[in-house]
Amino acid sequence: MSTLIIDSNNIAYKNLFSQMNPEEDHDFSLWRHKFLSNIIDIMVEFSPTEIIMAIDAKNSWRYDIYPHYKSKRKEFKEDSKVDFEKFYPVFDEFIKDIKKYFTSFKVIQIDRVEGDDIIAILSKHIN
């Protein structure tokens, strides 16, 4: 048995920022396509028997320890052509769709925990 653990936020942002004109993809349909295409490419390459998607929570515990954690990202987002006010609800709905239609995928999102934390813990316990 082989398990593939996916950093879903990494794939989401990689595809969002790799678009030539993100402001033209108003409903993020191209982004959805590219996200799923990346997942399929990874599946083909590694042929896992189990897929786990780790997703960041919006209120990481890291901010309690270091209030300036990811502070530069806010400036980046403000300067970006991407409308994050529209993107985040689309991303959340997309994850709900993945849970609904890709029932063989395990999707893990834990309050105050980032996907990297989930991956770190799972990698210690999965053979």
Coordinates of C-alpha atoms in Angstrom, one line a residue:
M1 CA 0.0 0.0 0.0
S2 CA 1.3 3.4 -0.9
T3 CA -0.1 6.7 0.4
L4 CA 0.2 10.0 -1.3
I5 CA -0.2 13.1 0.9
I6 CA -0.9 16.2 -1.0
D7 CA -0.3 19.8 0.2
S8 CA -3.5 21.1 -1.3
N9 CA -2.8 24.8 -0.6
N10 CA 0.6 24.5 -2.4
I11 CA -1.1 23.1 -5.5
A12 CA -3.9 25.7 -5.2
Y13 CA -1.5 28.7 -5.1
K14 CA 0.9 27.2 -7.6
N15 CA -1.9 27.0 -10.2
L16 CA -3.4 30.3 -9.3
F17 CA -0.2 32.2 -9.8
S18 CA 1.0 30.3 -12.8
Q19 CA -1.9 31.6 -14.9
M20 CA -0.9 34.2 -17.4
N21 CA -3.9 36.4 -16.7
P22 CA -5.6 35.4 -13.5
E23 CA -8.0 38.3 -13.7
E24 CA -9.5 36.8 -16.8
D25 CA -10.5 33.6 -15.0
H26 CA -13.4 35.2 -13.2
D27 CA -15.0 32.0 -12.0
F28 CA -11.7 30.2 -11.5
S29 CA -12.7 27.4 -13.9
L30 CA -9.3 27.3 -15.5
W31 CA -7.8 27.2 -12.0
R32 CA -10.1 24.2 -11.0
H33 CA -9.0 22.4 -14.2
K34 CA -5.3 22.9 -13.5
F35 CA -5.7 21.9 -9.9
L36 CA -7.3 18.6 -10.8
S37 CA -4.9 18.1 -13.7
N38 CA -2.0 18.4 -11.2
I39 CA -3.6 15.8 -8.9
I40 CA -4.1 13.4 -11.8
D41 CA -0.5 13.9 -13.0
I42 CA 0.7 13.1 -9.5
M43 CA -1.5 10.0 -9.3
V44 CA -0.2 8.7 -12.7
E45 CA 3.4 9.3 -11.6
F46 CA 3.1 7.6 -8.2
S47 CA 0.1 5.2 -8.5
P48 CA -0.9 5.5 -4.9
T49 CA -3.4 3.2 -3.3
E50 CA -4.5 6.0 -0.9
I51 CA -4.7 9.8 -1.4
I52 CA -4.8 12.3 1.5
M53 CA -5.3 16.0 0.9
A54 CA -4.0 18.2 3.6
I55 CA -5.6 21.7 3.7
D56 CA -4.5 24.7 5.8
A57 CA -6.9 26.2 8.4
K58 CA -7.3 29.9 8.2
N59 CA -6.2 30.6 11.8
S60 CA -2.8 28.9 12.3
W61 CA -1.5 28.5 15.8
R62 CA 1.8 30.0 14.5
Y63 CA 0.3 33.5 14.7
D64 CA 0.0 33.0 18.5
I65 CA 3.8 32.5 18.7
Y66 CA 4.9 34.9 16.0
P67 CA 2.3 37.6 15.2
H68 CA 4.2 38.6 12.0
Y69 CA 4.0 35.1 10.6
K70 CA 3.4 35.4 6.8
S71 CA 3.1 39.2 7.2
K72 CA 4.6 39.8 3.8
R73 CA 1.9 37.8 2.1
K74 CA -0.7 40.4 2.9
E75 CA 1.3 43.0 0.9
F76 CA 1.7 40.5 -1.9
K77 CA -2.0 39.7 -2.1
E78 CA -2.8 43.4 -2.2
D79 CA -0.5 43.9 -5.1
S80 CA -1.6 40.7 -6.9
K81 CA -4.1 40.7 -9.8
V82 CA -6.0 37.9 -8.1
D83 CA -9.2 38.8 -6.3
F84 CA -8.7 36.8 -3.1
E85 CA -12.1 37.9 -1.8
K86 CA -13.6 35.8 -4.6
F87 CA -10.9 33.1 -4.7
Y88 CA -11.2 31.8 -1.1
P89 CA -14.9 31.0 -1.2
V90 CA -14.3 29.2 -4.5
F91 CA -11.5 27.2 -3.0
D92 CA -13.6 26.2 0.0
E93 CA -16.5 25.2 -2.3
F94 CA -14.0 23.3 -4.6
I95 CA -12.8 21.3 -1.6
K96 CA -16.4 20.5 -0.7
D97 CA -16.8 19.2 -4.3
I98 CA -13.7 17.1 -4.0
K99 CA -15.0 15.5 -0.8
K100 CA -18.4 14.9 -2.5
Y101 CA -17.2 13.5 -5.9
F102 CA -13.8 12.0 -5.1
T103 CA -14.9 9.9 -2.2
S104 CA -11.8 7.8 -2.3
F105 CA -9.7 10.9 -1.3
K106 CA -9.3 11.6 2.3
V107 CA -9.4 15.3 3.0
I108 CA -8.0 16.6 6.2
Q109 CA -8.4 20.1 7.5
I110 CA -8.0 20.8 11.3
D111 CA -8.8 24.1 13.0
R112 CA -5.6 26.2 13.7
V113 CA -3.4 23.7 11.8
E114 CA -1.6 24.1 8.5
G115 CA -1.4 21.5 5.8
D116 CA 2.4 21.2 6.5
D117 CA 1.7 20.2 10.1
I118 CA -0.8 17.6 9.0
I119 CA 1.8 16.2 6.5
A120 CA 4.5 16.1 9.1
I121 CA 2.4 14.2 11.6
L122 CA 1.0 11.7 9.0
S123 CA 4.4 11.1 7.5
K124 CA 5.6 9.8 10.9
H125 CA 2.7 7.3 11.1
I126 CA 2.3 6.1 7.6
N127 CA 4.6 3.3 6.4

